[in-house]
mmCIF file of C-alpha atoms (C1' of nucleotides) and ligand atoms in Angstrom:
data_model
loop_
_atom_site.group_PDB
_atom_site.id
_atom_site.type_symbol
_atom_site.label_atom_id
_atom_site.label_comp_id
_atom_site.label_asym_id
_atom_site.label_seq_id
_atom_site.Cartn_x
_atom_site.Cartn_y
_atom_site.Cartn_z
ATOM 1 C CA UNK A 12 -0.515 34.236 -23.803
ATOM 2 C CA UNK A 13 1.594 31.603 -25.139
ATOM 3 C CA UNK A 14 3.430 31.647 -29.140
ATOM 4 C CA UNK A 15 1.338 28.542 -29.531
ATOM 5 C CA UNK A 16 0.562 29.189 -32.867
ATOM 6 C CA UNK A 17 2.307 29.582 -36.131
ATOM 7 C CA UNK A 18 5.659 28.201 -37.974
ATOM 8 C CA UNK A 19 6.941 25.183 -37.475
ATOM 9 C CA UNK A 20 4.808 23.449 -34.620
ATOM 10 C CA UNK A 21 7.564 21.192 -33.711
ATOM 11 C CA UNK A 22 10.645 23.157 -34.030
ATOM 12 C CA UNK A 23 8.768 25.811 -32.229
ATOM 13 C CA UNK A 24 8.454 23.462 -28.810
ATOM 14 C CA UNK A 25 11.674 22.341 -29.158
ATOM 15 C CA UNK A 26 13.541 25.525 -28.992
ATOM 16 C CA UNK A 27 11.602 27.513 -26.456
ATOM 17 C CA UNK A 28 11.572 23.843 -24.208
ATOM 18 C CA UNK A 29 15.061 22.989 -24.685
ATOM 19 C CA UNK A 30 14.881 21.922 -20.822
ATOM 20 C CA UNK A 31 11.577 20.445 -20.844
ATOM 21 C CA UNK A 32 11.979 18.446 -24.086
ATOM 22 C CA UNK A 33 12.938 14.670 -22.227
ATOM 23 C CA UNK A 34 10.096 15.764 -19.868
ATOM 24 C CA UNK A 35 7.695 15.949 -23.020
ATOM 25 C CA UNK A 36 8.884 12.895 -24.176
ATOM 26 C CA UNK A 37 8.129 11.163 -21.004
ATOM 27 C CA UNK A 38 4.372 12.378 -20.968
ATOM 28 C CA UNK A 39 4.143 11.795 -24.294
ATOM 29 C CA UNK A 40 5.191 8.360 -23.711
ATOM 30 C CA UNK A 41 3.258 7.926 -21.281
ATOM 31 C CA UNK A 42 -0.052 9.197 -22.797
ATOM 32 C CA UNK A 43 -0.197 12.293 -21.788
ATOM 33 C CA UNK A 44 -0.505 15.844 -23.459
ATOM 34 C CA UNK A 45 2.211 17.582 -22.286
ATOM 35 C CA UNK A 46 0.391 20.708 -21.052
ATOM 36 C CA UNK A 47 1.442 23.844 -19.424
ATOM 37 C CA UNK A 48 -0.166 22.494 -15.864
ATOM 38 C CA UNK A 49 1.363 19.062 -16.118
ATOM 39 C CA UNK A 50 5.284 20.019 -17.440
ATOM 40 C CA UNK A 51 5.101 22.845 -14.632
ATOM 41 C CA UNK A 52 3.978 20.128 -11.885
ATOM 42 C CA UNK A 53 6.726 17.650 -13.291
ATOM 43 C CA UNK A 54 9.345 20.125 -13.183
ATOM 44 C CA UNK A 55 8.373 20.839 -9.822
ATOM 45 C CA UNK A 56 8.482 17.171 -9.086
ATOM 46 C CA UNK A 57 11.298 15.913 -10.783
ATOM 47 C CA UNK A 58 13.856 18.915 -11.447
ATOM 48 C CA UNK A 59 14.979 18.677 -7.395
ATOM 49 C CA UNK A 60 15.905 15.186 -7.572
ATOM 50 C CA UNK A 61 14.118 12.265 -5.235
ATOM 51 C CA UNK A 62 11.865 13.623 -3.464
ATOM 52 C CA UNK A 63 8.432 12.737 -0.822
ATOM 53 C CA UNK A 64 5.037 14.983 -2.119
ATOM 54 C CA UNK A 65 1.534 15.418 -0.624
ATOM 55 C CA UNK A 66 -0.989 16.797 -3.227
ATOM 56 C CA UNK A 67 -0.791 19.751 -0.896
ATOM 57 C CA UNK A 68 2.859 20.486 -0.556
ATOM 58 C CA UNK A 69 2.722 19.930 -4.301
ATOM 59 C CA UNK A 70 0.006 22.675 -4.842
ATOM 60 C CA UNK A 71 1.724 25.144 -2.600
ATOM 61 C CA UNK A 72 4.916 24.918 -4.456
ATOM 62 C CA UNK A 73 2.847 25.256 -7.436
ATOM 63 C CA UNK A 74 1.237 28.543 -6.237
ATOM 64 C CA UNK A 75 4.365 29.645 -4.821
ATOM 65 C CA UNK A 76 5.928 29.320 -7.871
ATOM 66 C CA UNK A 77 2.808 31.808 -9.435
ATOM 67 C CA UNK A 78 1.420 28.782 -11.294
ATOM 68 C CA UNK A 79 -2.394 29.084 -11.530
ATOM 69 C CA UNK A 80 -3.143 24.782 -10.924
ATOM 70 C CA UNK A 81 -6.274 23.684 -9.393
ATOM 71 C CA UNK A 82 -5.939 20.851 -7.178
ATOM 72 C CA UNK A 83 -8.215 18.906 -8.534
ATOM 73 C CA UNK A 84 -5.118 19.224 -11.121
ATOM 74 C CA UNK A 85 -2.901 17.887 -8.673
ATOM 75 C CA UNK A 86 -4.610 15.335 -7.609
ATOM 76 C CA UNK A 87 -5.527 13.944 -11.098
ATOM 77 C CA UNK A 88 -1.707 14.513 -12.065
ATOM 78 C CA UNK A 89 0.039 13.089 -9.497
ATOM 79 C CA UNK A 90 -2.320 9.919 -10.067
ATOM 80 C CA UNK A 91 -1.705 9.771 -13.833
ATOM 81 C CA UNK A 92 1.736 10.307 -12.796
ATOM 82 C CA UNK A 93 1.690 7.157 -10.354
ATOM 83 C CA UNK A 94 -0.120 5.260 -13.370
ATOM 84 C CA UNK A 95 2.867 6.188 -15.762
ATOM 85 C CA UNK A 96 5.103 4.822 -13.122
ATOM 86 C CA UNK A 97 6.837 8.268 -12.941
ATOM 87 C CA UNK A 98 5.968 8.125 -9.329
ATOM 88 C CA UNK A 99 4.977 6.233 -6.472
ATOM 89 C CA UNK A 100 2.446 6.352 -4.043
ATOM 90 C CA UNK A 101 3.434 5.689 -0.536
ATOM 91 C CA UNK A 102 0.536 5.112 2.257
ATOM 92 C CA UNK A 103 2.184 5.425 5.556
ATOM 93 C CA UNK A 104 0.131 7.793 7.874
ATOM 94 C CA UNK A 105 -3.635 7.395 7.963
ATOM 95 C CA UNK A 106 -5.383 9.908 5.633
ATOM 96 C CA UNK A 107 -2.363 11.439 3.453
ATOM 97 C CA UNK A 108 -0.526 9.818 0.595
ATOM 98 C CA UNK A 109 3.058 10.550 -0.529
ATOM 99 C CA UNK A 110 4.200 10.827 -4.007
ATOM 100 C CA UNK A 111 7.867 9.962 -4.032
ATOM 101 C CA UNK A 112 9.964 11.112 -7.134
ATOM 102 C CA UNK A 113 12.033 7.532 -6.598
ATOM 103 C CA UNK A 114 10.816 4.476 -8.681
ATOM 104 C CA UNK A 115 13.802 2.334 -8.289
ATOM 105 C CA UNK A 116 13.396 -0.284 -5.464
ATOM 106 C CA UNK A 117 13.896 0.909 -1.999
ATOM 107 C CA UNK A 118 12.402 1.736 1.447
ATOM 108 C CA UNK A 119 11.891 4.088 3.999
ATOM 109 C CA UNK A 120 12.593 5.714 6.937
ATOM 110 C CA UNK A 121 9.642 7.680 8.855
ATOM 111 C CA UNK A 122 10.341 10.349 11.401
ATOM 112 C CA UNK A 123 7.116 10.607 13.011
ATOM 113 C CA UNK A 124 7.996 13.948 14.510
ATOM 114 C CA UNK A 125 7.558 15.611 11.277
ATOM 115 C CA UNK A 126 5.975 13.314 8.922
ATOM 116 C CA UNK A 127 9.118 13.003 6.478
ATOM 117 C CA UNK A 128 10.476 10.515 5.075
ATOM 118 C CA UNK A 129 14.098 9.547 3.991
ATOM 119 C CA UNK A 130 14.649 6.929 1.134
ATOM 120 C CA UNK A 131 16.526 3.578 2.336
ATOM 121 C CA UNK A 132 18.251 2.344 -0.563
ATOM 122 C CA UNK A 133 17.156 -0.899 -1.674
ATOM 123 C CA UNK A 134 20.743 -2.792 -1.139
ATOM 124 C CA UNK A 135 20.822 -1.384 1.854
ATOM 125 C CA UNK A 136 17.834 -3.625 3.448
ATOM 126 C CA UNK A 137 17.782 -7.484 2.720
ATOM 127 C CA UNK A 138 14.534 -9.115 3.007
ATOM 128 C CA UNK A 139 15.744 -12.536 4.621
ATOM 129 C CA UNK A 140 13.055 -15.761 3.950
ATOM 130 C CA UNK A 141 10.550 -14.075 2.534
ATOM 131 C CA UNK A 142 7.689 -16.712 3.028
ATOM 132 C CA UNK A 143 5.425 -17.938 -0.244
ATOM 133 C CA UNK A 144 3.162 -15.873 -0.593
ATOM 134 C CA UNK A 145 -0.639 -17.652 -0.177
ATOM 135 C CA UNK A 146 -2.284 -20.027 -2.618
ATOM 136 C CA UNK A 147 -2.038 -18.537 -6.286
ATOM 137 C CA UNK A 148 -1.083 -14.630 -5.014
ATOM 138 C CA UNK A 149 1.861 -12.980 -6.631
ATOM 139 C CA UNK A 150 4.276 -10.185 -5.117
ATOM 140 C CA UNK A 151 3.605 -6.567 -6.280
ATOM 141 C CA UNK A 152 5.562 -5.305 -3.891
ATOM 142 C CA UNK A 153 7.524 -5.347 -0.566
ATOM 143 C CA UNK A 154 7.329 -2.112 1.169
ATOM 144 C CA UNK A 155 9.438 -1.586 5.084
ATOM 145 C CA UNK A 156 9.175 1.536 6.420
ATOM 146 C CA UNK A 157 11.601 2.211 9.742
ATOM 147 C CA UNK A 158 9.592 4.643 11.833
ATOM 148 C CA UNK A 159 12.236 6.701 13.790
ATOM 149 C CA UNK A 160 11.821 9.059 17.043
ATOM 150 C CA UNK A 161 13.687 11.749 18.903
ATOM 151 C CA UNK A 162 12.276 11.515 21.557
ATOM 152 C CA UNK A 163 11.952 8.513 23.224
ATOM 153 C CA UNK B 11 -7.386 -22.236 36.575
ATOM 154 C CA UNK B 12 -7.163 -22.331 40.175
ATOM 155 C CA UNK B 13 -10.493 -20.926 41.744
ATOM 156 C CA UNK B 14 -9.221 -17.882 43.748
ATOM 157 C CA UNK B 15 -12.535 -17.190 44.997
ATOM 158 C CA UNK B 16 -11.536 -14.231 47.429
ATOM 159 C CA UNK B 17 -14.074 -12.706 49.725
ATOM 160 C CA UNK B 18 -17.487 -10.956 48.846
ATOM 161 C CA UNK B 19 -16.082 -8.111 47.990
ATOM 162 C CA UNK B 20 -16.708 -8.441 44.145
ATOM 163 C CA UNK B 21 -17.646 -11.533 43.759
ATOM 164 C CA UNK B 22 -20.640 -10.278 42.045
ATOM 165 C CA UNK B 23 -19.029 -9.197 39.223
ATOM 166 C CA UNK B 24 -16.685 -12.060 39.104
ATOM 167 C CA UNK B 25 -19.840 -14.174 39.041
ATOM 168 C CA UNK B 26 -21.913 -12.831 36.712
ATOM 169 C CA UNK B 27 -18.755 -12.031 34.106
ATOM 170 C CA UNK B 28 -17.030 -15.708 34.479
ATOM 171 C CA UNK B 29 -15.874 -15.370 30.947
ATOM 172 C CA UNK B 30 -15.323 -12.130 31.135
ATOM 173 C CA UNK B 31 -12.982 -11.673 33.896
ATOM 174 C CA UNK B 32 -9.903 -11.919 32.087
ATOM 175 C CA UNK B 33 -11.126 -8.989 29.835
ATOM 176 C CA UNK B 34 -12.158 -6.986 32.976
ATOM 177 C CA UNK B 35 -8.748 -7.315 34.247
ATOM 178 C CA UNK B 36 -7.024 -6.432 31.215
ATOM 179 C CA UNK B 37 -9.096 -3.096 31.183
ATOM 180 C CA UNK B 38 -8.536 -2.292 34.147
ATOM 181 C CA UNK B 39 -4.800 -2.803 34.780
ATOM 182 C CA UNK B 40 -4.656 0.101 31.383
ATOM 183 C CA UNK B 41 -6.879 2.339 33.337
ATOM 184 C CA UNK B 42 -10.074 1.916 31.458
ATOM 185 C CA UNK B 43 -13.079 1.203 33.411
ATOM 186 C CA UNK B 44 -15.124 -1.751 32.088
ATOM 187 C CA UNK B 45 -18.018 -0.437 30.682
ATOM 188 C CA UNK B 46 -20.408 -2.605 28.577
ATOM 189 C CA UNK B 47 -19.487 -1.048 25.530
ATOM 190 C CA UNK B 48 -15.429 -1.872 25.857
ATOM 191 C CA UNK B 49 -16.431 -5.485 27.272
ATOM 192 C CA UNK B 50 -18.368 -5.974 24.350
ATOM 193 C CA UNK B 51 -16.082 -4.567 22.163
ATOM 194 C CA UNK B 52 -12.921 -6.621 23.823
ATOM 195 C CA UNK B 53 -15.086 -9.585 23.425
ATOM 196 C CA UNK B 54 -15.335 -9.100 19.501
ATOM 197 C CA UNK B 55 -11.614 -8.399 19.225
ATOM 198 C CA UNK B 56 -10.096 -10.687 21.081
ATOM 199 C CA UNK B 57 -12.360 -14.198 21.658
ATOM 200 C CA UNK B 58 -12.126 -14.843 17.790
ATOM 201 C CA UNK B 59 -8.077 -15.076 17.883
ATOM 202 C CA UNK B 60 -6.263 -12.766 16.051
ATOM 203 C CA UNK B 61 -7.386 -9.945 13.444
ATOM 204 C CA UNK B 62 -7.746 -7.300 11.220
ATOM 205 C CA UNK B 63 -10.516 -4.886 11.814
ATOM 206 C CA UNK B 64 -11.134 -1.212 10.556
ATOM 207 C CA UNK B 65 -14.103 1.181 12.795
ATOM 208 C CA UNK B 66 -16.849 0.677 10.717
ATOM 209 C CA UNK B 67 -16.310 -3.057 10.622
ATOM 210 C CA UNK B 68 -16.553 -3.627 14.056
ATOM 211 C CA UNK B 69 -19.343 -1.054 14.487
ATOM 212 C CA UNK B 70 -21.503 -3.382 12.009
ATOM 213 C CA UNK B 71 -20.231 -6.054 14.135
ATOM 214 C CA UNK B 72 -21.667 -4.978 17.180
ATOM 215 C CA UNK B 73 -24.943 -3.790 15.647
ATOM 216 C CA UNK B 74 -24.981 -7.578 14.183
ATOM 217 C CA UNK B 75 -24.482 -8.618 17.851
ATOM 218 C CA UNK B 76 -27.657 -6.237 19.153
ATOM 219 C CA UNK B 77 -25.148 -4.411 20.892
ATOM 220 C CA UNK B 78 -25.538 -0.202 20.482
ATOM 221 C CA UNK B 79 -22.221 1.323 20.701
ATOM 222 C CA UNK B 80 -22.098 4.581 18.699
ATOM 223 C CA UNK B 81 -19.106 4.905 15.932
ATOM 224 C CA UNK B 82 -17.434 7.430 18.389
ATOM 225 C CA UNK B 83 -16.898 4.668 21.179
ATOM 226 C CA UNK B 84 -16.124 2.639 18.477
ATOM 227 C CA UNK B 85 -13.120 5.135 17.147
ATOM 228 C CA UNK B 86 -12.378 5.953 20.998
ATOM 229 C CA UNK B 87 -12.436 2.201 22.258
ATOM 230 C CA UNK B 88 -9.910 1.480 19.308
ATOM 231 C CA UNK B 89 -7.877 4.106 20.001
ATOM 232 C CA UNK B 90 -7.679 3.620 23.721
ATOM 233 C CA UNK B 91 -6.650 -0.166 23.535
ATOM 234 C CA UNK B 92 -4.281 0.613 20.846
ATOM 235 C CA UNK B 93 -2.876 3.040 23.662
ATOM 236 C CA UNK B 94 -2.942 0.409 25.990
ATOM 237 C CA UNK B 95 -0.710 -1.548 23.800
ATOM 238 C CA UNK B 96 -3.906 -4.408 23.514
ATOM 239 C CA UNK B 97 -4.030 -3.403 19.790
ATOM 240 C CA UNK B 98 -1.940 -2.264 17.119
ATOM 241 C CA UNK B 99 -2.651 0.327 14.259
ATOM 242 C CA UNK B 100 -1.638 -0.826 10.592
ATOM 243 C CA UNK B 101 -1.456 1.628 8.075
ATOM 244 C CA UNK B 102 -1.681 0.296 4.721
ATOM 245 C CA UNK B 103 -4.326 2.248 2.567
ATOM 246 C CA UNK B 104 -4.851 5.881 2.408
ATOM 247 C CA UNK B 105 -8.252 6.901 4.239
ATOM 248 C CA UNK B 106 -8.498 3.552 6.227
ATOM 249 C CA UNK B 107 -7.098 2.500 9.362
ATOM 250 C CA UNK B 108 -6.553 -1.189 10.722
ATOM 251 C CA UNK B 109 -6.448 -2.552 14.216
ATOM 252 C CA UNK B 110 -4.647 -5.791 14.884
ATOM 253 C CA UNK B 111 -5.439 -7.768 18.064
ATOM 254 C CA UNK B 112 -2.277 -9.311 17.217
ATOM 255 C CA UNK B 113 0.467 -7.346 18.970
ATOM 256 C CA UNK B 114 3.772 -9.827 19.133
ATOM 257 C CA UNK B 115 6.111 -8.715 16.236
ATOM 258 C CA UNK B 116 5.411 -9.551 13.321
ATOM 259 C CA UNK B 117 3.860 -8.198 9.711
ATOM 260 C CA UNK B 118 1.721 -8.963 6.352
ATOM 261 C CA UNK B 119 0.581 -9.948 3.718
ATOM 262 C CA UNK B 120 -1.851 -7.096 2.044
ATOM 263 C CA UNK B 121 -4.296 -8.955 -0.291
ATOM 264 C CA UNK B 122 -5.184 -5.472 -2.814
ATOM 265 C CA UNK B 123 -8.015 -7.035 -4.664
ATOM 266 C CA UNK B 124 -9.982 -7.752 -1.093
ATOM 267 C CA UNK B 125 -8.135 -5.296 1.728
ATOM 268 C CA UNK B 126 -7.178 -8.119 3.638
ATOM 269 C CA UNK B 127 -4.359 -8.697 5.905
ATOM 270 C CA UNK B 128 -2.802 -11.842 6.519
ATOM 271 C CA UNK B 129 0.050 -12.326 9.513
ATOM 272 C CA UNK B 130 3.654 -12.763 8.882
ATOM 273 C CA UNK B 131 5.091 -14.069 11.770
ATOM 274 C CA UNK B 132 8.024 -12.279 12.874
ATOM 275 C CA UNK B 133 10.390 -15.018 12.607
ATOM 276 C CA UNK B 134 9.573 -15.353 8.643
ATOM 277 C CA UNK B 135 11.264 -12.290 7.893
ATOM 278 C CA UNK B 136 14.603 -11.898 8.678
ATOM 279 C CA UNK B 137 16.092 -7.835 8.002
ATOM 280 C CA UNK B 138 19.653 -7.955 7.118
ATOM 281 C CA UNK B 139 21.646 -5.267 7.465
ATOM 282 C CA UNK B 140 19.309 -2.867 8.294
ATOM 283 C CA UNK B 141 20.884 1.061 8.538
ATOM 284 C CA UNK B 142 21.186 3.078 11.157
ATOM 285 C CA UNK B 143 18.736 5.519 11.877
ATOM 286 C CA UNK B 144 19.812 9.064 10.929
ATOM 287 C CA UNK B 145 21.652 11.730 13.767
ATOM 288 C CA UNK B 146 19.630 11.188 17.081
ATOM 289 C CA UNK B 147 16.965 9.189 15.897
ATOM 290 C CA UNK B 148 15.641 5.991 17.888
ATOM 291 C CA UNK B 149 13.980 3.175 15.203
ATOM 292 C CA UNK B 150 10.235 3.136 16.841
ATOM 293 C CA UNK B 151 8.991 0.256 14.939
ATOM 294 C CA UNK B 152 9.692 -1.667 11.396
ATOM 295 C CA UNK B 153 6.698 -2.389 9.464
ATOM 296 C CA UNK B 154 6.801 -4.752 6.547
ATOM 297 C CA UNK B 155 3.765 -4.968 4.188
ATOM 298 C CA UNK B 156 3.995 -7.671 1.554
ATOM 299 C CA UNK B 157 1.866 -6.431 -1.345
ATOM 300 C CA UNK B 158 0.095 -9.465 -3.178
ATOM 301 C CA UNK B 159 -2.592 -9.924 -6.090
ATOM 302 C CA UNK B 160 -4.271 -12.220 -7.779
ATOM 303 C CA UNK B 161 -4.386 -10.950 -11.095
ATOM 304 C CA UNK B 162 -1.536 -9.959 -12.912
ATOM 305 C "C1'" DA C 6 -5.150 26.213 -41.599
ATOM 306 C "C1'" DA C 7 -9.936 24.986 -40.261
ATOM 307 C "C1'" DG C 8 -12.922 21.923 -38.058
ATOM 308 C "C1'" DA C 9 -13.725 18.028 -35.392
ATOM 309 C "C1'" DA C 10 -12.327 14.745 -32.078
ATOM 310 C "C1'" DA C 11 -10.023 13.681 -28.093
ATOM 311 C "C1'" DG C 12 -8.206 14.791 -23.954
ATOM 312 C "C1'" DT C 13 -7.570 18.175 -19.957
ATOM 313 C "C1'" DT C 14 -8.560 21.568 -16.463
ATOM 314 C "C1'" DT C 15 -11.253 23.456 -12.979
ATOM 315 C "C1'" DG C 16 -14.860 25.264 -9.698
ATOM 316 C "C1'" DT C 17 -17.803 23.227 -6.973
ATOM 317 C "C1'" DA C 18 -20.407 19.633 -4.873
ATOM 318 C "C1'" DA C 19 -20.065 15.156 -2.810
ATOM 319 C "C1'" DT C 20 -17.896 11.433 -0.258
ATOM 320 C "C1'" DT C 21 -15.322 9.144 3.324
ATOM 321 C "C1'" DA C 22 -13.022 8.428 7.279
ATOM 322 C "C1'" DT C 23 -12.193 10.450 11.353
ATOM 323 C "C1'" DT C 24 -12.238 13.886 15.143
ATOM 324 C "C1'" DC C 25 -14.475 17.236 18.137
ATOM 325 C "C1'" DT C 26 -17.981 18.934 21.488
ATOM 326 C "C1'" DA C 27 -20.732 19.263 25.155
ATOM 327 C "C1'" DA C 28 -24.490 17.337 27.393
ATOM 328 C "C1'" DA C 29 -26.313 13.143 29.533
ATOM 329 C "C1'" DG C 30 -25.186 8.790 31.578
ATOM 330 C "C1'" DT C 31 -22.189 5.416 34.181
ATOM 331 C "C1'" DT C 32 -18.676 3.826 37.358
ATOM 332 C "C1'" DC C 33 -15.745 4.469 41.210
ATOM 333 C "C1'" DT C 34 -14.438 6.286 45.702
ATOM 334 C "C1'" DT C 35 -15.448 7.578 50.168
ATOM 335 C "C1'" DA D 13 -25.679 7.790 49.115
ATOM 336 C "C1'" DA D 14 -23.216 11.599 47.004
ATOM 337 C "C1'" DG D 15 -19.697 13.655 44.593
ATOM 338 C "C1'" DA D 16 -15.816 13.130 41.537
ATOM 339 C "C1'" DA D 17 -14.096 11.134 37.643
ATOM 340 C "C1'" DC D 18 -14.704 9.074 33.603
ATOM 341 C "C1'" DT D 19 -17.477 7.485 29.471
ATOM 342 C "C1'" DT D 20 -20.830 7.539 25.868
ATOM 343 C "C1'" DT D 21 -23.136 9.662 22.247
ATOM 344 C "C1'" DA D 22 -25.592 12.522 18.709
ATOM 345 C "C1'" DG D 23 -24.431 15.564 15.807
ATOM 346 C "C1'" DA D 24 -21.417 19.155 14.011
ATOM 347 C "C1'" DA D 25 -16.945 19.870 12.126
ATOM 348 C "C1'" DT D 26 -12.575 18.561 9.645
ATOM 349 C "C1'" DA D 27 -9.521 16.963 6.234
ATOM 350 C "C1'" DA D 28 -8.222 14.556 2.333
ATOM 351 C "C1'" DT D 29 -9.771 12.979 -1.699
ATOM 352 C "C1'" DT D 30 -12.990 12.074 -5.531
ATOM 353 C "C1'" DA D 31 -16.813 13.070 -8.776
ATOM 354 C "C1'" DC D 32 -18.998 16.074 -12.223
ATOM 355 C "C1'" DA D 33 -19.940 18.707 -16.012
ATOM 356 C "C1'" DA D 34 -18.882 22.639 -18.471
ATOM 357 C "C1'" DA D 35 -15.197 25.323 -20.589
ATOM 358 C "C1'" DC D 36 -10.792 25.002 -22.609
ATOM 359 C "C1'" DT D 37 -6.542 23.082 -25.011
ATOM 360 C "C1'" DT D 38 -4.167 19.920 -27.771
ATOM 361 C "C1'" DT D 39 -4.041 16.749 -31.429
ATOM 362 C "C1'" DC D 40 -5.822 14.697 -35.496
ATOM 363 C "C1'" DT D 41 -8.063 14.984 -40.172
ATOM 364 C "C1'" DT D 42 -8.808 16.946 -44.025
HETATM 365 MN MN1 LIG E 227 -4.552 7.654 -4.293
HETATM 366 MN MN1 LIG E 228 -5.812 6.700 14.345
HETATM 367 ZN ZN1 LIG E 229 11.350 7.196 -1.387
HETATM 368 ZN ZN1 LIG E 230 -1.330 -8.615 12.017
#
DNA sequence: AAGAAAGTTTGTAATTATTCTAAAGTTCTT
DNA sequence: AAGAACTTTAGAATAATTACAAACTTTCTT
């Protein structure tokens, strides 16, 4: 299916991924094979701008987008992803995850309504006297989420 | 305090439940009848001051109290005083649940090695500047979770 | 380029936490 | 006491996620 083989193996990527090459390099630095499943999923992902993922949302687009990607796919991606720190995971609602596309530090708004959620940029919330953190425990992170309504 | 011993009318079950009048009351005024299983269950909750439980903890709980209270009263009970605003759900994990008996304002520490939750009193966090919600939304609730770990 | 090693994908089964159902039991009202 | 209303529960059903092992792809060696 694919011109995998032949000529200059290198070359050859570059040219037909002109788009995709700084996504290569990222999985590549990263550890990862850049394979036809994972550059589709992190064009998906990453292409848009920031952006707020379940694994399923994910493998619809995917599918929508006729690419054949189990979810078993998805799930190990966006995990290896996370790992990579390409992505975050954010737990907000019991028994889904979100994979946002933004790393840099910031925080969230919730609307419960629909289960979406907004980025708060980091400036834009100030974390007044945070207290010490217990006996020999360090920070890994500070996480506010603002869960909004319509109605009341 | 005062013994407000009214008439006959149920002072059996203001005898008998001494300790557990309080409790009684509570269920009642949120429209819950007192049954032994949400006595027993308010009892765990609440005597020991405040906490952190998920279902299945206080299901082994109870069995570790020789009380039988299936896992569905267990999820229903939890879900019921959470509705009656005697518990609060914290969301920190994806595919667990906790209840806090603590329901003033306030939020936590998250201890990822262990699952624990530690209180944050309200007043030890100070949120500057928070933004306003978007268009026609009303902020519900603000939820900080300090992340902390003991290893690196 | 060929072969081997290493890493990846995937269908499917398994797990986990939670919710649903409807029948049997309990509490409340009159 | 008797009926209405509510509650409990065993067990089935869901939903999201994870585990597995075989087949496949990419990368490394030669
Ligand atoms: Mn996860
Ligand atoms: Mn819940
Ligand atoms: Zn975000
Ligand atoms: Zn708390």
């Amino acid at each position: 299916m694919s011109k995998t083989s032949h000529a200059n193996a290198q070359a050859g990527a570059a040219l037909q991924a002109r788009p995709f090459a700084p996504i290569v390099q990222r999985l590549r630095q990263a550890g990862l094979r850049p394979t036809r499943q994972r550059l589709c999923l992190a064009r998906l992902l990453f292409e848009p701008g920031d952006r707020h993922v379940t694994a399923e949302q994910l493998h619809s687009e995917a599918n929508a987008a006729r690419v054949e990607v189990s979810l078993a796919t998805i799930y190990n991606t966006l995990h290896q992803f996370t790992e990579a720190g390409l992505l975050r995971e954010v737990v907000i609602e019991p028994g889904r995850s979100y994979f946002d596309t933004n790393v840099t530090n910031h925080h969230h708004f919730f609307l419960e309504e629909d289960g979406a959620l907004m980025d708060i940029p980091g400036e834009h919330i100030a974390l007044a006297q945070l207290p010490e953190p217990p006996a020999g425990l360090k920070v890994s992170r500070v996480d506010v989420v603002v869960r909004v309504t319509r109605g009341k």
